[in-house]
Structures are given as structure tokens and as C-alpha cells.
Coordinates of C-alpha atoms (C1' of nucleotides) in Angstrom, one line a residue:
Chain O
M1 CA 78.6 1.4 109.7
D2 CA 82.1 0.4 110.7
R3 CA 83.6 1.9 107.7
T4 CA 87.2 3.0 108.1
P5 CA 87.3 6.8 107.9
P6 CA 88.3 7.6 104.3
P7 CA 91.5 9.4 105.2
P8 CA 92.8 7.4 108.2
D9 CA 94.5 10.5 109.3
A10 CA 92.1 13.4 108.6
R11 CA 94.5 16.0 107.3
V12 CA 94.4 18.9 104.9
A13 CA 94.8 17.6 101.4
G14 CA 98.0 18.7 99.9
V15 CA 100.4 18.9 102.8
E16 CA 103.6 16.8 102.8
P17 CA 102.9 15.1 99.5
A18 CA 106.3 13.7 99.3
A19 CA 106.5 12.4 102.8
L20 CA 103.7 9.9 102.2
G21 CA 104.0 6.7 100.3
L22 CA 102.7 6.4 96.8
R23 CA 99.6 4.6 98.0
E24 CA 98.6 7.3 100.4
R25 CA 99.2 10.0 97.8
K26 CA 97.0 8.2 95.4
K27 CA 94.3 7.9 97.9
L28 CA 94.5 11.5 98.7
R29 CA 94.3 12.4 95.1
T30 CA 91.3 10.2 94.3
Q31 CA 89.5 11.7 97.2
K32 CA 90.3 15.2 96.0
D33 CA 89.3 14.3 92.5
L34 CA 86.0 12.9 93.6
Q35 CA 85.2 15.9 95.7
A36 CA 86.2 18.3 92.9
A37 CA 84.2 16.3 90.3
A38 CA 81.2 16.2 92.5
L39 CA 81.2 19.9 93.3
R40 CA 81.6 20.8 89.6
L41 CA 78.8 18.5 88.5
F42 CA 76.5 19.7 91.3
A43 CA 77.1 23.3 90.4
E44 CA 76.5 22.5 86.8
H45 CA 73.5 20.3 86.8
G46 CA 72.1 20.5 90.4
F47 CA 72.6 18.0 93.2
D48 CA 69.8 15.5 92.4
H49 CA 70.5 15.5 88.7
V50 CA 73.9 14.0 89.3
S51 CA 74.1 10.4 90.2
T52 CA 76.9 8.8 92.2
D53 CA 77.8 6.9 89.0
D54 CA 78.3 10.2 87.2
I55 CA 80.6 11.5 90.0
A56 CA 82.6 8.3 89.9
A57 CA 82.8 8.3 86.1
A58 CA 84.0 12.0 86.2
A59 CA 86.7 11.1 88.7
E60 CA 87.5 7.9 86.6
V61 CA 86.8 5.5 89.4
S62 CA 84.0 3.1 90.1
K63 CA 80.9 3.8 92.2
T64 CA 82.2 1.3 94.7
T65 CA 85.3 3.4 95.2
F66 CA 83.2 6.5 95.7
Y67 CA 81.4 4.9 98.6
R68 CA 84.7 3.8 100.0
Y69 CA 85.7 7.5 100.4
F70 CA 82.3 9.0 101.3
D71 CA 79.5 7.6 103.3
S72 CA 76.8 9.2 101.2
K73 CA 76.2 11.4 98.2
E74 CA 75.5 14.2 100.7
D75 CA 78.7 13.8 102.6
V76 CA 80.8 14.7 99.6
L77 CA 79.0 18.0 99.5
L78 CA 79.5 18.7 103.2
G79 CA 83.3 18.5 102.8
D80 CA 85.9 18.4 105.5
K81 CA 83.7 19.0 108.4
A82 CA 85.3 16.1 110.2
E83 CA 88.5 18.0 110.1
A84 CA 86.8 21.1 111.5
L85 CA 85.4 19.0 114.2
C86 CA 88.9 17.9 115.2
H87 CA 90.0 21.5 115.2
M88 CA 87.2 22.4 117.6
R89 CA 87.9 19.4 119.8
D90 CA 91.5 20.4 120.0
A91 CA 90.7 24.0 120.7
L92 CA 88.4 23.0 123.6
A93 CA 90.9 20.5 125.0
G94 CA 93.6 23.1 124.9
R95 CA 91.7 25.4 127.3
P96 CA 92.6 25.2 131.0
D97 CA 90.0 23.7 133.2
T98 CA 89.7 26.9 135.2
E99 CA 88.8 29.1 132.3
P100 CA 85.2 30.1 132.2
P101 CA 83.6 27.5 129.8
F102 CA 81.4 30.0 128.0
E103 CA 84.4 32.1 127.1
A104 CA 86.4 29.1 126.0
L105 CA 83.5 28.0 123.8
R106 CA 83.1 31.3 122.2
G107 CA 86.8 31.2 121.3
A108 CA 86.6 27.7 119.8
V109 CA 83.5 28.6 117.7
K110 CA 85.2 31.7 116.4
E111 CA 88.2 29.6 115.5
V112 CA 86.1 27.1 113.6
V113 CA 84.2 29.8 111.7
G114 CA 87.4 31.5 110.8
H115 CA 88.8 28.4 109.3
F116 CA 85.5 28.1 107.5
A117 CA 85.9 31.5 106.0
L118 CA 89.4 30.8 104.6
D119 CA 88.3 29.2 101.3
R120 CA 85.3 31.4 101.0
E121 CA 84.6 30.4 97.4
A122 CA 84.3 26.7 98.0
S123 CA 82.4 27.2 101.3
G124 CA 79.9 29.5 99.7
L125 CA 79.3 27.1 96.8
R126 CA 78.8 24.3 99.3
Q127 CA 76.4 26.2 101.4
R128 CA 74.5 27.4 98.4
L129 CA 74.1 23.9 97.1
M130 CA 73.2 22.7 100.5
R131 CA 70.3 25.0 101.1
E132 CA 68.9 24.0 97.7
T133 CA 69.1 20.3 98.7
P134 CA 67.0 19.3 101.6
S135 CA 68.7 15.9 102.1
A136 CA 72.1 17.6 102.2
M137 CA 70.8 20.2 104.6
A138 CA 69.4 17.4 106.8
R139 CA 72.6 15.6 106.8
N140 CA 74.5 18.7 107.7
L141 CA 72.2 19.4 110.6
E142 CA 72.6 15.9 111.8
R143 CA 76.4 16.4 111.9
Q144 CA 76.0 19.6 113.8
R145 CA 74.0 17.8 116.3
E146 CA 76.9 15.4 116.8
W147 CA 79.0 18.5 117.5
E148 CA 76.5 19.4 120.2
T149 CA 77.2 16.3 122.2
L150 CA 80.9 17.1 122.0
V151 CA 80.3 20.6 123.3
A152 CA 77.9 19.4 125.9
D153 CA 80.4 17.0 127.2
F154 CA 82.9 19.8 127.5
V155 CA 80.6 22.1 129.3
R156 CA 78.9 19.7 131.7
P157 CA 81.7 19.0 134.1
R158 CA 82.4 22.7 134.3
L159 CA 79.0 23.5 135.6
A160 CA 78.0 23.3 139.2
P161 CA 76.5 19.9 140.1
G162 CA 72.8 19.9 140.5
A163 CA 69.6 18.5 139.1
N164 CA 69.7 20.7 136.0
R165 CA 73.4 20.5 135.2
D166 CA 72.9 18.2 132.3
L167 CA 70.0 20.2 131.0
L168 CA 71.9 23.4 131.0
A169 CA 74.9 21.8 129.4
R170 CA 72.8 20.4 126.5
V171 CA 70.9 23.6 126.0
Y172 CA 74.0 25.7 126.0
A173 CA 75.6 23.4 123.5
A174 CA 72.6 23.5 121.3
N175 CA 72.4 27.2 121.4
T176 CA 76.1 27.7 120.6
M177 CA 75.9 25.5 117.5
A178 CA 72.6 27.2 116.5
T179 CA 74.2 30.6 116.8
M180 CA 77.1 29.5 114.7
R181 CA 74.8 28.0 112.0
A182 CA 72.4 30.9 111.9
T183 CA 75.3 33.4 111.6
I184 CA 76.8 31.5 108.7
E185 CA 73.4 31.4 106.9
H186 CA 73.0 35.1 107.4
W187 CA 76.5 35.7 106.1
L188 CA 75.7 33.8 102.9
D189 CA 72.7 36.0 102.3
S190 CA 74.5 39.2 103.0
D191 CA 77.1 40.2 100.5
G192 CA 80.6 40.9 101.5
A193 CA 80.3 41.0 105.3
D194 CA 83.0 39.6 107.5
V195 CA 81.9 36.3 109.1
S196 CA 84.0 36.8 112.2
E197 CA 82.5 40.2 112.9
L198 CA 79.0 38.9 112.4
L199 CA 79.8 36.0 114.8
D200 CA 81.0 38.5 117.4
E201 CA 77.8 40.4 117.1
A202 CA 75.7 37.3 117.5
L203 CA 77.7 35.9 120.4
A204 CA 77.7 39.3 122.1
A205 CA 73.9 39.7 121.7
F206 CA 72.9 36.3 123.1
A207 CA 75.9 35.1 125.1
V208 CA 75.3 34.0 128.6
S209 CA 77.7 35.9 130.9
D210 CA 80.1 33.7 132.8
D211 CA 79.2 35.8 135.8
R212 CA 75.7 34.3 135.8
R213 CA 77.2 30.8 135.6
P214 CA 77.0 28.6 138.7
A215 CA 80.2 28.2 140.6
P216 CA 82.7 25.8 138.9
A217 CA 82.4 22.3 139.9
P218 CA 84.9 21.2 142.6
A219 CA 87.7 19.2 141.1
Chain V
M1 CA 57.3 17.9 94.9
D2 CA 53.9 19.5 94.4
R3 CA 52.1 16.9 96.4
T4 CA 48.8 18.0 97.9
P5 CA 49.2 17.9 101.7
P6 CA 47.7 14.6 102.8
P7 CA 45.0 16.0 104.9
P8 CA 44.0 19.1 103.0
D9 CA 43.0 20.7 106.2
A10 CA 45.6 19.7 108.8
R11 CA 43.5 18.7 111.7
V12 CA 43.6 16.5 114.7
A13 CA 42.5 13.0 113.6
G14 CA 39.2 12.1 115.1
V15 CA 37.3 15.3 115.4
E16 CA 34.0 15.8 113.8
P17 CA 34.1 12.4 112.1
A18 CA 30.5 12.6 111.1
A19 CA 30.7 16.1 109.7
L20 CA 33.0 15.0 106.9
G21 CA 32.1 13.1 103.9
L22 CA 32.7 9.4 103.5
R23 CA 35.7 10.0 101.3
E24 CA 37.4 12.3 103.9
R25 CA 36.7 9.9 106.7
K26 CA 38.3 7.0 104.8
K27 CA 41.3 9.1 104.0
L28 CA 41.7 10.0 107.6
R29 CA 41.4 6.4 108.6
T30 CA 43.9 5.1 106.2
Q31 CA 46.3 7.8 107.3
K32 CA 45.8 6.8 110.9
D33 CA 46.1 3.1 110.0
L34 CA 49.4 3.7 108.2
Q35 CA 50.8 5.7 111.1
A36 CA 49.8 3.1 113.7
A37 CA 51.0 0.2 111.6
A38 CA 54.4 1.9 111.0
L39 CA 54.9 2.8 114.7
R40 CA 54.0 -0.7 115.7
L41 CA 56.3 -2.3 113.2
F42 CA 59.1 0.1 114.0
A43 CA 58.9 -0.6 117.7
E44 CA 58.9 -4.3 117.0
H45 CA 61.6 -4.7 114.4
G46 CA 63.4 -1.4 114.3
F47 CA 63.1 1.4 111.8
D48 CA 65.4 0.0 109.0
H49 CA 64.2 -3.5 109.3
V50 CA 60.8 -2.4 108.2
S51 CA 60.2 -1.6 104.5
T52 CA 57.6 0.7 103.2
D53 CA 56.0 -2.4 101.6
D54 CA 55.7 -3.9 105.0
I55 CA 54.0 -0.8 106.4
A56 CA 51.6 -0.7 103.4
A57 CA 50.8 -4.4 103.7
A58 CA 50.1 -4.0 107.5
A59 CA 47.7 -1.2 106.8
E60 CA 46.2 -3.2 103.9
V61 CA 47.1 -0.6 101.2
S62 CA 49.6 -0.4 98.5
K63 CA 53.1 1.1 98.7
T64 CA 51.8 3.8 96.3
T65 CA 49.1 4.8 98.7
F66 CA 51.6 5.0 101.5
Y67 CA 53.6 7.6 99.5
R68 CA 50.4 9.5 98.8
Y69 CA 50.0 10.1 102.5
F70 CA 53.7 10.5 103.6
D71 CA 56.5 12.1 101.8
S72 CA 59.0 9.6 103.1
K73 CA 59.5 6.7 105.4
E74 CA 60.9 9.1 108.0
D75 CA 57.9 11.4 107.9
V76 CA 55.5 8.8 109.2
L77 CA 57.7 8.6 112.3
L78 CA 57.8 12.3 112.8
G79 CA 54.1 12.5 113.1
D80 CA 51.8 15.5 113.2
K81 CA 54.5 18.1 113.5
A82 CA 52.8 20.0 110.8
E83 CA 49.9 20.4 113.1
A84 CA 52.1 21.6 115.9
L85 CA 53.6 24.1 113.5
C86 CA 50.2 25.5 112.9
H87 CA 49.6 25.8 116.6
M88 CA 52.8 27.7 117.0
R89 CA 52.0 30.0 114.1
D90 CA 48.6 30.7 115.6
A91 CA 50.1 31.3 119.0
L92 CA 52.5 33.8 117.5
A93 CA 49.9 35.5 115.4
G94 CA 47.6 35.9 118.4
R95 CA 50.1 38.0 120.2
P96 CA 49.7 41.8 120.1
D97 CA 52.3 43.6 118.1
T98 CA 53.3 45.6 121.1
E99 CA 54.2 42.6 123.3
P100 CA 57.9 42.0 123.8
P101 CA 58.7 39.4 121.1
F102 CA 60.9 37.3 123.3
E103 CA 58.2 36.9 125.9
A104 CA 55.7 36.0 123.2
L105 CA 58.1 33.4 121.8
R106 CA 58.7 31.8 125.1
G107 CA 55.0 31.5 125.6
A108 CA 54.5 30.0 122.2
V109 CA 57.3 27.4 122.7
K110 CA 55.9 26.4 126.0
E111 CA 52.5 25.9 124.4
V112 CA 53.9 23.7 121.7
V113 CA 55.9 21.6 124.2
G114 CA 52.9 21.3 126.3
H115 CA 50.9 19.9 123.5
F116 CA 53.9 17.7 122.8
A117 CA 53.7 16.2 126.3
L118 CA 50.0 15.3 126.1
D119 CA 50.4 11.9 124.4
R120 CA 53.6 11.2 126.3
E121 CA 53.5 7.6 125.3
A122 CA 53.5 8.1 121.6
S123 CA 55.8 11.1 121.7
G124 CA 58.3 9.1 123.8
L125 CA 58.2 6.2 121.4
R126 CA 58.7 8.4 118.4
Q127 CA 61.6 10.2 119.9
R128 CA 63.3 7.0 121.0
L129 CA 63.0 5.6 117.6
M130 CA 64.2 8.8 116.1
R131 CA 67.4 9.0 118.0
E132 CA 68.2 5.4 116.9
T133 CA 67.6 6.3 113.3
P134 CA 70.0 8.9 111.9
S135 CA 67.9 9.6 108.8
A136 CA 64.8 10.2 110.8
M137 CA 66.8 12.5 113.1
A138 CA 68.1 14.4 110.2
R139 CA 64.7 14.8 108.7
N140 CA 63.4 16.1 112.0
L141 CA 66.2 18.6 112.3
E142 CA 65.4 19.8 108.9
R143 CA 61.8 20.4 109.9
Q144 CA 62.8 22.3 112.9
R145 CA 64.9 24.5 110.7
E146 CA 61.8 25.3 108.7
W147 CA 60.3 26.4 112.0
E148 CA 63.2 28.7 112.5
T149 CA 62.3 30.7 109.5
L150 CA 58.8 31.1 110.8
V151 CA 60.1 32.3 114.1
A152 CA 62.7 34.6 112.5
D153 CA 60.0 36.2 110.4
F154 CA 58.0 36.8 113.5
V155 CA 60.8 38.4 115.4
R156 CA 62.5 40.4 112.6
P157 CA 59.9 43.2 112.2
R158 CA 59.8 43.6 116.0
L159 CA 63.4 44.4 116.3
A160 CA 64.9 47.8 115.8
P161 CA 66.0 48.4 112.2
G162 CA 69.7 48.3 111.7
A163 CA 72.4 46.4 109.9
N164 CA 72.2 43.5 112.2
R165 CA 68.5 43.1 112.6
D166 CA 68.2 40.2 110.3
L167 CA 71.2 38.5 111.9
L168 CA 69.8 38.9 115.4
A169 CA 66.4 37.6 114.3
R170 CA 67.9 34.5 112.7
V171 CA 70.1 33.8 115.7
Y172 CA 67.4 34.2 118.2
A173 CA 65.1 32.0 116.2
A174 CA 67.7 29.3 116.0
N175 CA 68.5 29.5 119.7
T176 CA 64.8 29.2 120.6
M177 CA 64.3 26.1 118.6
A178 CA 67.6 24.7 119.8
T179 CA 66.6 25.2 123.4
M180 CA 63.3 23.5 122.8
R181 CA 64.9 20.5 121.1
A182 CA 67.7 20.1 123.7
T183 CA 65.2 20.3 126.5
I184 CA 63.1 17.6 124.9
E185 CA 66.1 15.3 124.5
H186 CA 67.1 15.9 128.1
W187 CA 63.6 15.1 129.2
L188 CA 63.7 11.8 127.4
D189 CA 66.8 10.7 129.2
S190 CA 65.6 11.8 132.5
D191 CA 62.8 9.7 134.0
G192 CA 59.6 11.3 135.1
A193 CA 60.5 14.9 135.0
D194 CA 57.9 17.5 133.8
V195 CA 58.8 18.8 130.4
S196 CA 57.2 22.2 131.1
E197 CA 59.3 22.7 134.2
L198 CA 62.4 21.7 132.4
L199 CA 61.6 24.1 129.6
D200 CA 61.0 26.9 132.1
E201 CA 64.4 26.3 133.6
A202 CA 66.1 26.2 130.2
L203 CA 64.4 29.4 129.0
A204 CA 65.1 31.2 132.2
A205 CA 68.8 30.3 132.2
F206 CA 69.5 31.4 128.6
A207 CA 66.7 33.8 127.8
V208 CA 67.6 37.2 126.5
S209 CA 65.8 39.8 128.6
D210 CA 63.4 41.9 126.7
D211 CA 65.0 44.9 128.5
R212 CA 68.2 44.4 126.5
R213 CA 66.1 44.3 123.3
P214 CA 66.5 47.3 121.0
A215 CA 63.5 49.6 120.9
P216 CA 60.5 48.2 119.0
A217 CA 60.4 49.1 115.4
P218 CA 58.2 52.0 114.5
A219 CA 55.0 50.8 113.0
Chain B
dG1 C1' 16.9 5.5 91.1
dG2 C1' 20.8 6.1 87.1
dG3 C1' 24.7 8.5 84.7
dT4 C1' 28.8 11.1 84.8
dA5 C1' 32.9 13.6 86.4
dT6 C1' 36.2 13.5 90.0
dT7 C1' 39.1 11.4 93.1
dC8 C1' 41.4 7.6 95.2
dT9 C1' 43.7 3.4 94.7
dG10 C1' 46.5 -0.6 92.8
dG11 C1' 49.8 -2.6 89.8
dC12 C1' 53.7 -2.3 87.1
dA13 C1' 58.0 -0.7 85.7
dC14 C1' 61.6 2.2 86.4
dT15 C1' 65.7 5.2 88.4
dC16 C1' 68.9 5.5 91.7
dA17 C1' 71.3 5.2 96.5
dG18 C1' 73.8 2.1 99.0
dT19 C1' 75.7 -2.7 100.2
dA20 C1' 77.9 -7.3 99.8
dA21 C1' 80.9 -10.8 97.7
dC22 C1' 84.5 -12.0 95.0
dA23 C1' 88.0 -11.4 91.5
dT24 C1' 91.7 -8.4 90.0
dT25 C1' 95.1 -5.1 90.2
dT26 C1' 98.6 -2.3 92.6
dC27 C1' 101.6 -1.1 96.1
dA28 C1' 105.1 -2.2 100.1
dG29 C1' 108.7 -4.8 102.2
dT30 C1' 111.8 -8.5 101.6
Chain P
dA1 C1' 111.4 -10.9 91.5
dC2 C1' 108.3 -12.7 95.2
dT3 C1' 104.7 -12.4 98.5
dG4 C1' 101.2 -10.5 101.5
dA5 C1' 98.3 -6.7 102.1
dA6 C1' 95.5 -3.0 100.5
dA7 C1' 92.9 -0.6 97.0
dT8 C1' 90.0 -1.2 93.1
dG9 C1' 86.6 -3.0 89.8
dT10 C1' 82.6 -6.1 88.5
dT11 C1' 78.5 -7.9 89.3
dA12 C1' 74.3 -8.5 91.6
dC13 C1' 71.2 -7.3 94.9
dT14 C1' 67.8 -4.7 98.4
dG15 C1' 65.0 -1.0 99.1
dA16 C1' 63.4 4.0 98.7
dG17 C1' 60.9 6.8 95.9
dT18 C1' 58.4 8.2 91.3
dG19 C1' 55.5 8.0 87.0
dC20 C1' 52.0 6.1 84.4
dC21 C1' 47.7 4.2 83.5
dA22 C1' 43.8 1.4 84.2
dG23 C1' 40.1 0.4 87.4
dA24 C1' 37.4 1.2 91.6
dA25 C1' 35.1 4.1 94.8
dT26 C1' 32.9 8.4 95.9
dA27 C1' 30.5 12.8 95.0
dC28 C1' 27.4 15.4 92.3
dC29 C1' 23.6 16.2 89.3
dC30 C1' 19.3 14.8 87.0

DNA sequence: GGGTATTCTGGCACTCAGTAACATTTCAGT
DNA sequence: ACTGAAATGTTACTGAGTGCCAGAATACCC
């Protein structure tokens, strides 16, 4: 519930290894070990034929420690989505208030997906395991729903005030995340396509033009 | 895994009670009892302060029987979504092949939401409990994702063939379900609004015009 | 009516996810 | 080296979900 986020500063594993104290380096390493062990075991035996004890044993720690780094067995499969969330938040926050919100959102989503496509191998394995594992898929969807509230909070003040402002903000946020997710799933089933191009197509086909947007809210 | 669906014919509880055998009637009753007991206990003590043993005891059956009727503790909270799924499938299947797919989908969604708003009391309680219960929300999102594949399969053959046909079908399906879900959530937070009107607004604001749709696929 | 096959149920034992409490080790700063 | 803090390990526990098997209830047939 009030667990301290495993890496107090969510950061890419492996940067500035010497700048951190021994303690932090060890923590980073055990987290990485747990993740690697889990992914390997999942790929080898399947998600639900691997217990958290197995993962902990493979990473040479105790089950307790595993749960100190990950909230659930599913979370270790989802990976560094928290980091991606920060990226998106930053990307949104960096946009000027006057920019059309829909355009800003499209840019932020493309950025996140691009970051997603960097380690294509690991991402693909994760997604493949996820769609074979209902509980992991469910957990992933729940996370994406949290993103929606972030996006909705970004869009809402940029829409014209009115009775349906909140509705439109929610719906637009939900649609944006849905587009992103569906595009990624399609990408996994198609071989060798470029995610960014697919995302462009999807966004272009279903994007709401900023022209149709209500006038920006008065500051 | 290969559990027989609790009511072999998913049907509204309480129709034709005399036409069924004693066995079927009893099964229907225990299922209803379990659901009622669960909802009552959840509302009273909160979802995760109620164990499956408690629910079973309240319905005067064993825990084993509970799991013969519901796949999980979350499913009993979600309710008769399987029935709603059938409704939507029927609504889609009833549309002529020549009808613009986007229009047909909008109609089907509105129908489902309308059915959703009938027993507003129960639906509201369910949704309220759900958003307080991450695991139930996750399970619900997973179900909605299953709907997406249904919708995508409906839309796909009605789009012009091409490299991105599957992509567009997936994305449109995901957006449709997302719009529906976001609208319902907004409806729960707003007091007294009409769900159907909200849905109309949402669909109108973000709908893809059928004019922009590629030419219908040759039969 | 009775007898039999089928189906539903209950009870028991079990695996495993996740949590809590407490003791032990390990690192950081002096 | 010494001390406080942080990370880890050990143990024990709750509760979800499953499998197995015996017994009860129902349907079916005569």
C-alpha cells in the first residue's frame, strides 16, 4: 500500500554506476537480477509455472526481498513502465500552454512508443508473455488506466469550459491510450513493421483535429 | 480453465422459471443468491474485507460451490457482463453488411449502455465498488479487451483491404470501447445525468465519419 | 412406484501469492 | 572501530484458487 517505490529515484539501470554509493548499486543490481531471472524463467517455463520463490531463488535473494522490489509477480513482467510514465509526464509538462493539446498529446505518445521500441527484444518478450497471461494483461491495463487520468488532467484545463468538458477530456484520454495500446498489439502480430510509422497511421486515421476543438480556456 | 459456463445458456435470471427443470432453477437461484450475498457484503464491509468463505457462508453453500459459479472473487462483482456481450454480438450480427460499420457500432454501443443503465442502482454500486478495488478494475478492463477483439472482427472485413486494415480495425475497436468506458466513469461522477445523452456527446465529438472510411470491401 | 446414471455439492487437503513481525546482516558517517 | 540506519532473511500467517473423492440430489427409464 504505502510501499516505498523500489528505486527511490526511478532511473535507467546502469547509468552512473560509480556515482552512487555501494548500497544503491547493490539495490540496482538485485532489482536487475530479479527482473532478468524472472523474464528468463517465464520464457522458459511459462508465467504461472514459475513461483515467486523460484524467481527469488534464481536471483539468490529471499521471497521477501522480491516483494520489496516489486508489488506483485505481474509487475516484474511489466517492467519499467513507471519510468515511461515519467517520460510522458515530462513530455506533457514541457509543452507550452498555448499549444493545441491534441497535437501535444500525439507527440508525447509517439515519444513514449519510441522509447518502447528501443529494446525491441525485451519489449517483445514481455508483451508476448503478457498476452498469454491474463492476470498480467489485466494489471497492465490497469496501469494504462492510471495513465489516462494523467492525460485527462492534462487535457481538461485546455478545453473550453462547459458541461461536457470533463467528459470530453476523459474520453479523449481513454482514446489516446487505447490507440497506443492497440497499435502496439498490432505491431507485435505484424513482423518487422516500424512502430512509429504504425502509430502515425493510427493517430492520423482517428485523430481529432485541433480545428474542431473548442476554443482554449481563458487563462 | 475448461470450466463449463455457470449458466449453460447465459440468460437473464428470472425468465421462464417454470419452463426449466428443478435442477436448473436451483442453479439459477444459488447463483443469484451468491451474487446478492456478495454485493451486500461488499457494500457493507468492503471488497477485500470479505472472503470467499464469507460469501459462500452467507449464501449457505460451500466455497467450492462458489467457485463453480464464478471464476474469481472479482467476477461476482462484475456481474452479467457475459450477457451484455451476447447482446452486443447480436446487435452487431443483426446489421446488414452494407451498413456503414462505424454507424452500426455506435448503435450497438448505445444499446449496450442503455441496457447497462436499466438497473441503475446495482450498476452504480458495482462500479463504485470496482473503482475502489484495483483487482476488480483490472479484471473488468481485461474483459473489455475481449470485447475489443469481437468488435475488431466485426469491423475488419468491412474496411478496404490494405496493409493497414487490421491496424485500423484494432484501433477503432479499442477507441470504441474506451469511449464507452470513459463515458460510464464520467457518468458515475456526475450526478443525475443521462448516460445515453452523455454517450451521444462523446461519440459525436470523437466519432470517425463513415465518409472518411475507405470503400467497403468487395464481397 | 423403484432403480440407475448423471449431476451437483460438501469436505478436505493442498499450492501459492502476498503480508507482518522480528532478528540479523550490511552499509554509511563519524 | 563504533553506532545508527537501511537492507535482508526467517518464520509464520491469511486468503485465493484448485483437485479429489465421497455423498446427496436430480433426471431418466422401466
